[in-house]
JSON list of C-alpha atoms in Angstrom, two decimals:
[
{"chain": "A", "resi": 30, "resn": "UNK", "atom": "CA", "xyz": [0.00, 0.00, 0.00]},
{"chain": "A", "resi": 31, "resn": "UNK", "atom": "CA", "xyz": [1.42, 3.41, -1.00]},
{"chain": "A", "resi": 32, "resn": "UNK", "atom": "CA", "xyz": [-1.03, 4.89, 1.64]},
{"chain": "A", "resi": 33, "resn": "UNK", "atom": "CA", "xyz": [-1.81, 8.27, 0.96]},
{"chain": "A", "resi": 34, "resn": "UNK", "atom": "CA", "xyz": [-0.29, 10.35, -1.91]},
{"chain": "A", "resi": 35, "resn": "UNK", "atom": "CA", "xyz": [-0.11, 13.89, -3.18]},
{"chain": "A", "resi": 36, "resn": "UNK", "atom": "CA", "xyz": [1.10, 15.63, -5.89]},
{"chain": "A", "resi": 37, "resn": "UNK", "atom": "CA", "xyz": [2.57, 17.77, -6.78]},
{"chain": "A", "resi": 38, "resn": "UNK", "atom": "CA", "xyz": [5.26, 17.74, -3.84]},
{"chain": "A", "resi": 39, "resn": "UNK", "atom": "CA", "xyz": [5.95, 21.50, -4.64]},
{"chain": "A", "resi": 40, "resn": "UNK", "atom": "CA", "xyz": [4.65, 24.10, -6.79]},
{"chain": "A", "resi": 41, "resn": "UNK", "atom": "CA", "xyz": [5.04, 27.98, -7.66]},
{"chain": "A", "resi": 42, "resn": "UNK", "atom": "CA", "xyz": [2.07, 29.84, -9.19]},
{"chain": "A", "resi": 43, "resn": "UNK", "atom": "CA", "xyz": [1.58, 33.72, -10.39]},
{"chain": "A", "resi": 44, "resn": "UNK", "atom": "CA", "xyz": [-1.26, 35.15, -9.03]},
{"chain": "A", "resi": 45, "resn": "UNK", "atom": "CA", "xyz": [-4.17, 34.65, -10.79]},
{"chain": "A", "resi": 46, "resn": "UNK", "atom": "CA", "xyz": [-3.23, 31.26, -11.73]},
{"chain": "A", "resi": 47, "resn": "UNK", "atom": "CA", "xyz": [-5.25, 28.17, -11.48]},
{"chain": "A", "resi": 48, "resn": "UNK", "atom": "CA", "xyz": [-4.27, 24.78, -10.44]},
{"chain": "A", "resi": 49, "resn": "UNK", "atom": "CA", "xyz": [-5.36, 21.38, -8.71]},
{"chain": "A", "resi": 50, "resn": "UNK", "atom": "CA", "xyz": [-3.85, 19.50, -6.46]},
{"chain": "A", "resi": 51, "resn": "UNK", "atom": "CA", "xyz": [-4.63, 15.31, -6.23]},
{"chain": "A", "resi": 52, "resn": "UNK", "atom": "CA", "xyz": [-4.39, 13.36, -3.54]},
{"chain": "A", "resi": 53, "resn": "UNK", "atom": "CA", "xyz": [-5.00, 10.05, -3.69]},
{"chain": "A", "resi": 54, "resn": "UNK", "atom": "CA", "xyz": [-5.33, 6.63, -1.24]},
{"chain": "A", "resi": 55, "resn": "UNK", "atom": "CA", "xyz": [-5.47, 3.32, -1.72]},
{"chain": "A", "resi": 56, "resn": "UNK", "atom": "CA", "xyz": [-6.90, 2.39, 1.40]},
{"chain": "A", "resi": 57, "resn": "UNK", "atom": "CA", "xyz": [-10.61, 2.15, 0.63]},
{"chain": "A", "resi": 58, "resn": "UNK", "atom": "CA", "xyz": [-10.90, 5.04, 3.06]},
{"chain": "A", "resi": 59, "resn": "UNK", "atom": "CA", "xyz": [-14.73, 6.63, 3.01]},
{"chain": "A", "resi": 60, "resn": "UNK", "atom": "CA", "xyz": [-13.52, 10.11, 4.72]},
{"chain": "A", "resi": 61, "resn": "UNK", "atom": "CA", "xyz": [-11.12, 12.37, 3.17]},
{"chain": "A", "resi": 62, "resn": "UNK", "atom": "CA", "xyz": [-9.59, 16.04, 4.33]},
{"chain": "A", "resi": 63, "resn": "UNK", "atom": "CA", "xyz": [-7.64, 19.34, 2.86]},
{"chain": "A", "resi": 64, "resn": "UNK", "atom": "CA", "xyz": [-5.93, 20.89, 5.31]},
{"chain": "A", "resi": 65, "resn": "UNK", "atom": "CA", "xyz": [-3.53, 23.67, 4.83]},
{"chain": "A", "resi": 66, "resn": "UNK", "atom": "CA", "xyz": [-0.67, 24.59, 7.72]},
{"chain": "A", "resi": 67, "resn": "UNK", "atom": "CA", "xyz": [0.61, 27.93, 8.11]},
{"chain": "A", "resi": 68, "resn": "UNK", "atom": "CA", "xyz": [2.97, 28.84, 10.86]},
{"chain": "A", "resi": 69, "resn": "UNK", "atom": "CA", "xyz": [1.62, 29.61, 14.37]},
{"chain": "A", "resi": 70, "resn": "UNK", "atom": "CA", "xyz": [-1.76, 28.25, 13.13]},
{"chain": "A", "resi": 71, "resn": "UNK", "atom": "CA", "xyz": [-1.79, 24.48, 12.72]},
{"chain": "A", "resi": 72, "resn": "UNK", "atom": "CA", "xyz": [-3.69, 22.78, 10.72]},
{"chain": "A", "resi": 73, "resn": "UNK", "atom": "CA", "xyz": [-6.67, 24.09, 9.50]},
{"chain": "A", "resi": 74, "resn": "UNK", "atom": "CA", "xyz": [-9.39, 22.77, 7.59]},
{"chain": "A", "resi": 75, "resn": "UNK", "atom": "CA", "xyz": [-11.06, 23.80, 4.28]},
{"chain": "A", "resi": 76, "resn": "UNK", "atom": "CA", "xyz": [-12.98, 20.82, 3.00]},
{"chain": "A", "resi": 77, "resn": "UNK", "atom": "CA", "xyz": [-13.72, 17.69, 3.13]},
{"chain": "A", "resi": 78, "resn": "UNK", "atom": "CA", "xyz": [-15.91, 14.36, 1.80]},
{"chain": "A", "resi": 79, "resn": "UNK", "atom": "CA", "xyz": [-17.42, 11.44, 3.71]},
{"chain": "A", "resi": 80, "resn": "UNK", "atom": "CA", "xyz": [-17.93, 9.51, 0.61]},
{"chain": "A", "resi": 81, "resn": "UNK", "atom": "CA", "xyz": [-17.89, 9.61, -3.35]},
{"chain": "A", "resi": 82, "resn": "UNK", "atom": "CA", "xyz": [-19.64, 12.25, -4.60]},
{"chain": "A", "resi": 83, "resn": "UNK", "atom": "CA", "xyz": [-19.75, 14.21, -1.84]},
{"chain": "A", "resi": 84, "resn": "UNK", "atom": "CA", "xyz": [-18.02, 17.35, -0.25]},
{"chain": "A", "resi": 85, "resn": "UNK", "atom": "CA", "xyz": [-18.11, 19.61, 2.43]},
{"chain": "A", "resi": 86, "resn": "UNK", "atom": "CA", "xyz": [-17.02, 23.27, 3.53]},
{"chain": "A", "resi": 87, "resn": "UNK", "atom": "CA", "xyz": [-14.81, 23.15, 6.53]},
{"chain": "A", "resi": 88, "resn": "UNK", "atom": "CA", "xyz": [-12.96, 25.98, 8.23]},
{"chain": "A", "resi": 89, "resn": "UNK", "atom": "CA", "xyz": [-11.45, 27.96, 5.35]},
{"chain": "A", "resi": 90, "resn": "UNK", "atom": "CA", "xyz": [-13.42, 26.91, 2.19]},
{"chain": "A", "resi": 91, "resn": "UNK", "atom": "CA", "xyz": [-13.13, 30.30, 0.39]},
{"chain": "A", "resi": 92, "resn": "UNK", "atom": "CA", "xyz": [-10.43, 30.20, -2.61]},
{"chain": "A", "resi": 93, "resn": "UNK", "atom": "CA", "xyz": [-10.71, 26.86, -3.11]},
{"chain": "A", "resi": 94, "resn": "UNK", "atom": "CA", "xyz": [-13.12, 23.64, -4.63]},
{"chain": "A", "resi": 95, "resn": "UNK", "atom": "CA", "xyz": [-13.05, 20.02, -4.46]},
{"chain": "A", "resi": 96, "resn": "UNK", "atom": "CA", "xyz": [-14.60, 16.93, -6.38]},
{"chain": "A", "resi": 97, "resn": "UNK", "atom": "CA", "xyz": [-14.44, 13.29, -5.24]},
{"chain": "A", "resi": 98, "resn": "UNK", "atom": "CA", "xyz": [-15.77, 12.04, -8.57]},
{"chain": "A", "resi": 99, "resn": "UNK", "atom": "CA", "xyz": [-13.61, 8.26, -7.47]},
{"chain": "A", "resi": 100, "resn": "UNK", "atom": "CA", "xyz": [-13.58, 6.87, -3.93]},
{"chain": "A", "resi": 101, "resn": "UNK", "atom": "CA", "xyz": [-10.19, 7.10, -4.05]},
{"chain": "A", "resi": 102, "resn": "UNK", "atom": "CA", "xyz": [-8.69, 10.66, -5.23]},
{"chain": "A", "resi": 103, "resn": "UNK", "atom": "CA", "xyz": [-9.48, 14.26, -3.54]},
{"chain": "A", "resi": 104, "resn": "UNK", "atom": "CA", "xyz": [-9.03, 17.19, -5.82]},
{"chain": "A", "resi": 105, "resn": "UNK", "atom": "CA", "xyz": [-8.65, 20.48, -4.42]},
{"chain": "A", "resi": 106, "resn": "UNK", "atom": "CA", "xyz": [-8.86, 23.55, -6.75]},
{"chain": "A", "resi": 107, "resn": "UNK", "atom": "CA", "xyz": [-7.42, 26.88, -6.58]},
{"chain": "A", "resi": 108, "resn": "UNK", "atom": "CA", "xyz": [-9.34, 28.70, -9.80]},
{"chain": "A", "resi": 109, "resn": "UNK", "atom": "CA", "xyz": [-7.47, 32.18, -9.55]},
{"chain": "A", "resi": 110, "resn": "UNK", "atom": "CA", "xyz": [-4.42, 31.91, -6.81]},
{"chain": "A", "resi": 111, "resn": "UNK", "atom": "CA", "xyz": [-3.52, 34.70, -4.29]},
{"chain": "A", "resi": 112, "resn": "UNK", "atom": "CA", "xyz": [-0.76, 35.25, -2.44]},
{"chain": "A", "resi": 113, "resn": "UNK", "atom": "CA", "xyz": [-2.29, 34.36, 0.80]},
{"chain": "A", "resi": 114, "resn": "UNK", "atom": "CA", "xyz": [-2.88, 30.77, -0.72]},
{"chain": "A", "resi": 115, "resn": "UNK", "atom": "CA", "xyz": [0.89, 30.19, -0.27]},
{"chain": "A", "resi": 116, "resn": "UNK", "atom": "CA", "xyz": [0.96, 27.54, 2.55]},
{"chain": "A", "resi": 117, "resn": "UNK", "atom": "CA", "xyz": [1.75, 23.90, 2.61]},
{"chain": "A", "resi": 118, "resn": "UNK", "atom": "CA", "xyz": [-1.69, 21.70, 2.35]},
{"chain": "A", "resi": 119, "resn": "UNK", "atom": "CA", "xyz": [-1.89, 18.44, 3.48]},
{"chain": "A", "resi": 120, "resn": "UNK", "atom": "CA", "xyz": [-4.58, 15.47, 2.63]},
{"chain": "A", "resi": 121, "resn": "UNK", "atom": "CA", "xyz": [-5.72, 13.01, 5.34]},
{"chain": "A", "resi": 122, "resn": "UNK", "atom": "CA", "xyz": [-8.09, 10.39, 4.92]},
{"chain": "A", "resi": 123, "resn": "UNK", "atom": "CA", "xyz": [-10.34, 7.73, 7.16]},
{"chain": "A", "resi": 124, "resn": "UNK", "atom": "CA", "xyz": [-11.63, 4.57, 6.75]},
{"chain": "A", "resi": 125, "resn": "UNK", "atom": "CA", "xyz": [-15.43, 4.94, 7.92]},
{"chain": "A", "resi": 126, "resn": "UNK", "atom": "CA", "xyz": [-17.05, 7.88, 9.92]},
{"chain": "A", "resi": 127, "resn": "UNK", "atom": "CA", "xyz": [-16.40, 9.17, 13.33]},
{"chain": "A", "resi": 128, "resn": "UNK", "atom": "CA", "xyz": [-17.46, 7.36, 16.47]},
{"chain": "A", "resi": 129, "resn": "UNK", "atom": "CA", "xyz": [-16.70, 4.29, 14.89]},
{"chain": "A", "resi": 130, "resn": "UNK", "atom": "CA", "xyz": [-13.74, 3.41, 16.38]},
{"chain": "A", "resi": 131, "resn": "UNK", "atom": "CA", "xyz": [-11.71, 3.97, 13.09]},
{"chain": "A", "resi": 132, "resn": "UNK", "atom": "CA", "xyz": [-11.03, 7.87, 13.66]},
{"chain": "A", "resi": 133, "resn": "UNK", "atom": "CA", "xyz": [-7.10, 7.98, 12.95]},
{"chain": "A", "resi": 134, "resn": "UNK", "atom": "CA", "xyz": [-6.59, 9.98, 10.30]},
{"chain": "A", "resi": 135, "resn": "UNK", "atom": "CA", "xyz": [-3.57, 9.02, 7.75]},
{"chain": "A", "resi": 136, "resn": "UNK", "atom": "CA", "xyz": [-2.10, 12.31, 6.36]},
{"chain": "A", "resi": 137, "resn": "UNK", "atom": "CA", "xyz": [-0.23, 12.53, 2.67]},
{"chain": "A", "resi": 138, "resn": "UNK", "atom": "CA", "xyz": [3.64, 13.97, 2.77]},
{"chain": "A", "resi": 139, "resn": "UNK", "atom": "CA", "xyz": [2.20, 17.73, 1.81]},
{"chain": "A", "resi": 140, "resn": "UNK", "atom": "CA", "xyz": [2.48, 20.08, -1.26]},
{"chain": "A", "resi": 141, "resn": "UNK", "atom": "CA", "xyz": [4.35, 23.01, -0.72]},
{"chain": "A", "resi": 142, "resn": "UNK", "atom": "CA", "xyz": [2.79, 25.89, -2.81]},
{"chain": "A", "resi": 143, "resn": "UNK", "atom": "CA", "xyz": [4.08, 29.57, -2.94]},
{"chain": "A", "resi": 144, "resn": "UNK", "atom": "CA", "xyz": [2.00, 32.06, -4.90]},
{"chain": "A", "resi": 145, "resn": "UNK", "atom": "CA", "xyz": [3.97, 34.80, -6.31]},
{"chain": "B", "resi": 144, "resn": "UNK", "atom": "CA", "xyz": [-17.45, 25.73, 18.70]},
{"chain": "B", "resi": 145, "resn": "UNK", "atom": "CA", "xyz": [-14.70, 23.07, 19.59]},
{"chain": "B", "resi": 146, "resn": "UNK", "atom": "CA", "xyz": [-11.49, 24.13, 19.83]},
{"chain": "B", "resi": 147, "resn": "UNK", "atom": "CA", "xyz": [-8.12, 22.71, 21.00]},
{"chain": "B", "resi": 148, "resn": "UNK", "atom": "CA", "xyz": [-5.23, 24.86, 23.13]},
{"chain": "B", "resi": 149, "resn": "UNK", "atom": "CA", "xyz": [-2.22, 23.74, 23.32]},
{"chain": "B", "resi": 150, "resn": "UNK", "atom": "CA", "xyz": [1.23, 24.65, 24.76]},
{"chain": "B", "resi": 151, "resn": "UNK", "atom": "CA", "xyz": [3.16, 27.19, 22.86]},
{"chain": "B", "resi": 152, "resn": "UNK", "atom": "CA", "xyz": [6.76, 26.68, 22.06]},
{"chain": "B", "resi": 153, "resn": "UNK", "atom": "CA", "xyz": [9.60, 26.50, 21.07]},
{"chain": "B", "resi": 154, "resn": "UNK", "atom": "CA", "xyz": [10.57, 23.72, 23.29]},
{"chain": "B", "resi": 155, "resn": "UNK", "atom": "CA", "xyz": [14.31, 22.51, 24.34]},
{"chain": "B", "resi": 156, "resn": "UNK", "atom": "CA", "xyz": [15.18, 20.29, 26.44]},
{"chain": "B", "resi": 157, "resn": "UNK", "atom": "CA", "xyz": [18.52, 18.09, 26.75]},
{"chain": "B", "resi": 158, "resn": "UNK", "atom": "CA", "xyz": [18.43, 14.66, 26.05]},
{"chain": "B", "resi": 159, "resn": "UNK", "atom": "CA", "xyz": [17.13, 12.48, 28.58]},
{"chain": "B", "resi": 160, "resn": "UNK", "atom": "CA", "xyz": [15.09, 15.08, 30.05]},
{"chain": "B", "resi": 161, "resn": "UNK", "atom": "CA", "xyz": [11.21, 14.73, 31.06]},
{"chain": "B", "resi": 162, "resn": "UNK", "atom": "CA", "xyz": [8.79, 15.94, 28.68]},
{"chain": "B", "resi": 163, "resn": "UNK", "atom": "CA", "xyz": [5.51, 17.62, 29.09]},
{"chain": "B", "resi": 164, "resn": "UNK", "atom": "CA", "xyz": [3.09, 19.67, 26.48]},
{"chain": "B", "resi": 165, "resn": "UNK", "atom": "CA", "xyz": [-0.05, 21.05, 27.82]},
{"chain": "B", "resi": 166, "resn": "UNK", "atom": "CA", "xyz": [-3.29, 20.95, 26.02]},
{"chain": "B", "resi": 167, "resn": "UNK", "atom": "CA", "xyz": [-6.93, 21.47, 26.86]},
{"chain": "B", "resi": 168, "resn": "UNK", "atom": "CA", "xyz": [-9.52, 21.11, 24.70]},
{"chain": "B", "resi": 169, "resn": "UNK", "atom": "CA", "xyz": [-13.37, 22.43, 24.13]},
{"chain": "B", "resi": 170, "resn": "UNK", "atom": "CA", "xyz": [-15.96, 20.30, 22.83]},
{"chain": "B", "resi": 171, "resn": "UNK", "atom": "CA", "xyz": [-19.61, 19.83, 23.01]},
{"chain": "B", "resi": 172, "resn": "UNK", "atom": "CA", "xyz": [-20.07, 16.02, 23.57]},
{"chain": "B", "resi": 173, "resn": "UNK", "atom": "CA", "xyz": [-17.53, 13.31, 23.85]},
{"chain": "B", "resi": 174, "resn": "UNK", "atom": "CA", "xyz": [-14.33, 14.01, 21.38]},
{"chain": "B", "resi": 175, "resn": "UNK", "atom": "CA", "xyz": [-11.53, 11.85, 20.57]},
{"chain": "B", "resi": 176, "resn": "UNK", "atom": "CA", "xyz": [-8.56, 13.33, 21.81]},
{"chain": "B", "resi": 177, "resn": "UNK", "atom": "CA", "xyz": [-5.08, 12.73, 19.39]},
{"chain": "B", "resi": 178, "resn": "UNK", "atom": "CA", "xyz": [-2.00, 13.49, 19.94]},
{"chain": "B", "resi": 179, "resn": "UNK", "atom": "CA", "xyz": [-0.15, 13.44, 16.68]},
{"chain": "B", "resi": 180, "resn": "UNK", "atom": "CA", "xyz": [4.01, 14.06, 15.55]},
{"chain": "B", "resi": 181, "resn": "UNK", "atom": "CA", "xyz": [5.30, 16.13, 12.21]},
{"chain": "B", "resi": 182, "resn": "UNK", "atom": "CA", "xyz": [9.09, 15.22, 11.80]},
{"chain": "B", "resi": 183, "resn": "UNK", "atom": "CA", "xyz": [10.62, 17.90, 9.37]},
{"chain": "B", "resi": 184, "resn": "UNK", "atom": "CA", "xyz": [9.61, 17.68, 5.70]},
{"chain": "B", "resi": 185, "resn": "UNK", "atom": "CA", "xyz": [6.90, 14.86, 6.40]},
{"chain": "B", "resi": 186, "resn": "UNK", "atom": "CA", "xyz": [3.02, 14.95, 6.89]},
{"chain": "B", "resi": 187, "resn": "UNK", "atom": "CA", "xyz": [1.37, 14.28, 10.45]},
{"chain": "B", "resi": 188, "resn": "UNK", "atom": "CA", "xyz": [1.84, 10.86, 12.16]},
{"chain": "B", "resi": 189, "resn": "UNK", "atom": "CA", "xyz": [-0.45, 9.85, 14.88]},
{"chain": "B", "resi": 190, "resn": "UNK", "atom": "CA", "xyz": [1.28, 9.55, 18.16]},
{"chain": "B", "resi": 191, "resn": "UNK", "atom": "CA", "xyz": [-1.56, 7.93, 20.18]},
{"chain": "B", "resi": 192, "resn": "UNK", "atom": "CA", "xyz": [-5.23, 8.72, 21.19]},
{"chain": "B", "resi": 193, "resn": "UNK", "atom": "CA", "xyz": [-7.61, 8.43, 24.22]},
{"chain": "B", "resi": 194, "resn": "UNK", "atom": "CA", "xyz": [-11.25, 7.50, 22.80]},
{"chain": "B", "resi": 195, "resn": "UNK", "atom": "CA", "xyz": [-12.99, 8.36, 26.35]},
{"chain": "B", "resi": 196, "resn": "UNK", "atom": "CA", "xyz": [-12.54, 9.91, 30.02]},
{"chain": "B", "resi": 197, "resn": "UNK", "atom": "CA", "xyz": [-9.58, 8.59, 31.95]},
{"chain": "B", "resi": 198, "resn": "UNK", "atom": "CA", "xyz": [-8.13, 6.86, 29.01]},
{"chain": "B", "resi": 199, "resn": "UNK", "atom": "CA", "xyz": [-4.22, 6.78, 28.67]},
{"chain": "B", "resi": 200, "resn": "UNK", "atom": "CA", "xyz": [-2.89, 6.82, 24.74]},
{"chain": "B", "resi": 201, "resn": "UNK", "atom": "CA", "xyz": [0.56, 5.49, 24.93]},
{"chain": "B", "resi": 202, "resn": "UNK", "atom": "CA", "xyz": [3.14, 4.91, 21.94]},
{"chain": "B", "resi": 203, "resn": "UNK", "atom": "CA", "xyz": [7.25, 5.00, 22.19]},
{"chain": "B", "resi": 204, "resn": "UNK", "atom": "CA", "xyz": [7.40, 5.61, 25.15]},
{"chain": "B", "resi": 205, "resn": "UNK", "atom": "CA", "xyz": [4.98, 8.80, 25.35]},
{"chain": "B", "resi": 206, "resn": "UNK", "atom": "CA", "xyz": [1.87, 9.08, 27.44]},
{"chain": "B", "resi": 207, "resn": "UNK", "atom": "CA", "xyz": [-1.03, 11.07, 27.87]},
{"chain": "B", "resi": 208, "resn": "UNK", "atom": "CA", "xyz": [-4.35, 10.69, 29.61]},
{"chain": "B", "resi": 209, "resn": "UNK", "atom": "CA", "xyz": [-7.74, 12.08, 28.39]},
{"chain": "B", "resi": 210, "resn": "UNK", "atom": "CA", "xyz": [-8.76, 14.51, 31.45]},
{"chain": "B", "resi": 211, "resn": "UNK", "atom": "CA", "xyz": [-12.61, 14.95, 31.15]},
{"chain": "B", "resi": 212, "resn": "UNK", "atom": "CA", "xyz": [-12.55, 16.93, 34.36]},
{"chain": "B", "resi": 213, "resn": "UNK", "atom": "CA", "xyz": [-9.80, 19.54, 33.57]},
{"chain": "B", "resi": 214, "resn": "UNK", "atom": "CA", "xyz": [-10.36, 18.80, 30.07]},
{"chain": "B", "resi": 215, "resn": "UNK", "atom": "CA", "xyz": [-6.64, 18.25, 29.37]},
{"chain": "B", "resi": 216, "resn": "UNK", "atom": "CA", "xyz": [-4.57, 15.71, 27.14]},
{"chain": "B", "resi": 217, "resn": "UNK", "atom": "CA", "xyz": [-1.03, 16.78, 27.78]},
{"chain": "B", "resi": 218, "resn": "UNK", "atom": "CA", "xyz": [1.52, 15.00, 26.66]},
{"chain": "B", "resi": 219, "resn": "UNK", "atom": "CA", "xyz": [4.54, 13.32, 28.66]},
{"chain": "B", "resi": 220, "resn": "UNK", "atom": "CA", "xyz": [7.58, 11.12, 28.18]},
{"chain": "B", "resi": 221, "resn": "UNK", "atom": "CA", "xyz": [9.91, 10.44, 31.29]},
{"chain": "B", "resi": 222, "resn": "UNK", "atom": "CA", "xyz": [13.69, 10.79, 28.89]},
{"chain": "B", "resi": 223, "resn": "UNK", "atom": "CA", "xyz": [13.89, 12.41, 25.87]},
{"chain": "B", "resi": 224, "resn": "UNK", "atom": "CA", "xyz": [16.04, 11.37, 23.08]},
{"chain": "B", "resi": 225, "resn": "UNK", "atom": "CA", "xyz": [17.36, 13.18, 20.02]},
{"chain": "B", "resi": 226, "resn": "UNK", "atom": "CA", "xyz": [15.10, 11.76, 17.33]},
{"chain": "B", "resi": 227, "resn": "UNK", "atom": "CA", "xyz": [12.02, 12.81, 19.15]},
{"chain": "B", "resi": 228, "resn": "UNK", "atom": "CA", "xyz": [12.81, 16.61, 17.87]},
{"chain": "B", "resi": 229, "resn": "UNK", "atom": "CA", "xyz": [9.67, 17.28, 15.95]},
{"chain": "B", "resi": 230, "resn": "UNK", "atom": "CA", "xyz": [6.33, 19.08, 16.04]},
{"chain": "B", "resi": 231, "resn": "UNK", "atom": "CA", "xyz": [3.31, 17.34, 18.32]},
{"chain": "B", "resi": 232, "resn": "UNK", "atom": "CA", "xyz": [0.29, 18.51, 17.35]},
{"chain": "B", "resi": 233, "resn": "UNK", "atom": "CA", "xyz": [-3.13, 17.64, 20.01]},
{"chain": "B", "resi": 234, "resn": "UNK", "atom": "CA", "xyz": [-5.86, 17.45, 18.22]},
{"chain": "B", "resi": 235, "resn": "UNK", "atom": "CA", "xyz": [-9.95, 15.86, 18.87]},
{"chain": "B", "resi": 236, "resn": "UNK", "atom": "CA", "xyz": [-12.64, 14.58, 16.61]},
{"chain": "B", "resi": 237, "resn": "UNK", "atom": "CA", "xyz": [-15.92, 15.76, 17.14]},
{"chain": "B", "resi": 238, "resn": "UNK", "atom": "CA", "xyz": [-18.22, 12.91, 17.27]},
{"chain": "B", "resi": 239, "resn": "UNK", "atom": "CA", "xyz": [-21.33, 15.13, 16.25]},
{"chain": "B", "resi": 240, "resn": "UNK", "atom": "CA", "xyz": [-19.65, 16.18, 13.28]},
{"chain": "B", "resi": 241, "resn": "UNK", "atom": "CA", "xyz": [-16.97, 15.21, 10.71]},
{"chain": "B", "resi": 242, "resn": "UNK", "atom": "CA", "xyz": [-14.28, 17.27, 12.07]},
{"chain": "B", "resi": 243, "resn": "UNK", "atom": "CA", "xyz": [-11.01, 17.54, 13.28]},
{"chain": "B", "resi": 244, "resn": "UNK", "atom": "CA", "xyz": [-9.81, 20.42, 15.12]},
{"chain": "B", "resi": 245, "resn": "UNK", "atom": "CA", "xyz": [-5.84, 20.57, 15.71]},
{"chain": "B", "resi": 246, "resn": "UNK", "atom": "CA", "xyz": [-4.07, 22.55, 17.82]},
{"chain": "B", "resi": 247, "resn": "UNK", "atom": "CA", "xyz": [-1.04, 25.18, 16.70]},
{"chain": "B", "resi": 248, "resn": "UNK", "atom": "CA", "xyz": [1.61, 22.75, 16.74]},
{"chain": "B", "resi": 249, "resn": "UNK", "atom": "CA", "xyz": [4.52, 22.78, 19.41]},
{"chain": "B", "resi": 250, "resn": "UNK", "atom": "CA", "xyz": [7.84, 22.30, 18.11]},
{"chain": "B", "resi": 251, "resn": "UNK", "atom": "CA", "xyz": [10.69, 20.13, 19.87]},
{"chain": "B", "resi": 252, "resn": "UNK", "atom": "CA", "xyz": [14.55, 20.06, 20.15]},
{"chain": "B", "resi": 253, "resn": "UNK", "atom": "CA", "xyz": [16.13, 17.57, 21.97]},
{"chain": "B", "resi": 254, "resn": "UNK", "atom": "CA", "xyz": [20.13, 18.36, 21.98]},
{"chain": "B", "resi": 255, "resn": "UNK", "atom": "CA", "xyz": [22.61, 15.99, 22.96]}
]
């Protein structure tokens, strides 16, 4: 198992610049997470999906979208980047929903993006 | 809304030493409570976790117990070494929602 995976591992954008960022398991894990980190504020989160098909607004949703179109990838989409995008995000996924006793969440190495 | 506080750093400490980072926590209901490790250039690892009151997560040698009365989770381990520089982040699941709500992060250097 390759666990969880993201790419790119680093990317530099102009602002106004779109991109996506993948993240993918292979874990048959029902939850998955975007968080981006920024120093002095943890981890914070912008969306997420508890299953195919689905997604969610978490803490920080503006800027960004997401599409789980397959169980297994997480797409996160900046449409027009801005400077106060640059941070490092990091995917996490779970295997079923909380309170089930399967709660850990498994977190991808990070993309390091810096918007210009 | 639930939140997690946690111990602000930098932290040093010489090797061997005894370890301790505070964190209290906020929730409505009965969270999860996680501690989890970032070792430079990596994503998050989980550390251990406490799934109810009076609970003790332990891994490598680190403990912590899930406080429902102080509403703590702080973090020990009785001799540091070197490798365990890193950031430990405390974090809970809220079992209401879908969430995870992590603290700021408290980073660790152990020198020899």
């Amino acid at each position: 198992n390759a666990g969880v995976t993201q790419t790119p591992k680093f990317r530099v954008l102009k602002t106004g610049q779109s991109m996506t960022l993948l993240c993918a398991q292979d874990m048959n894990h029902e939850y998955m997470y975007w968080y981006r980190q920024d120093p002095g504020m943890g981890l914070r989160l912008i969306h997420y999906s508890v299953g195919e098909g689905t997604t969610a607004k978490g803490e920080v949703p503006d800027g960004y979208n997401v599409s789980r179109l397959k169980k297994q990838n997480f797409l996160l989409g900046l449409e027009s980047a801005a400077p106060s995008q640059t941070s490092v995000y990091f995917c996490a996924s779970i295997p079923a929903g909380l309170g089930s006793g399967t709660d850990t969440q498994y977190f991808g190495p990070g993309t390091r993006l810096t918007v210009l | 809304g639930d939140s997690v506080t946690q111990m602000e750093g930098p932290v040093t400490l010489s090797e061997e030493a005894f370890l301790t980072i505070n964190c209290t926590y906020t929730a409505t209901g009965y969270p999860s409570l996680f501690w989890y490790v970032q070792y430079p250039g990596e994503g998050l690892q989980l550390l251990l976790k406490a799934t109810k009151a009076d609970d003790k997560g332990s891994n490598k040698g680190f403990e912590a117990t899930y406080r429902k009365e102080t509403t703590s989770f702080h973090l020990e381990k009785g001799s540091v070494q070197v490798s365990d520089s890193a950031v430990y982040f405390c974090a809970l699941s809220d079992r209401s929602g879908n969430q995870f709500y992590f603290g700021t992060g408290t980073s660790l250097t152990v020198i020899p």
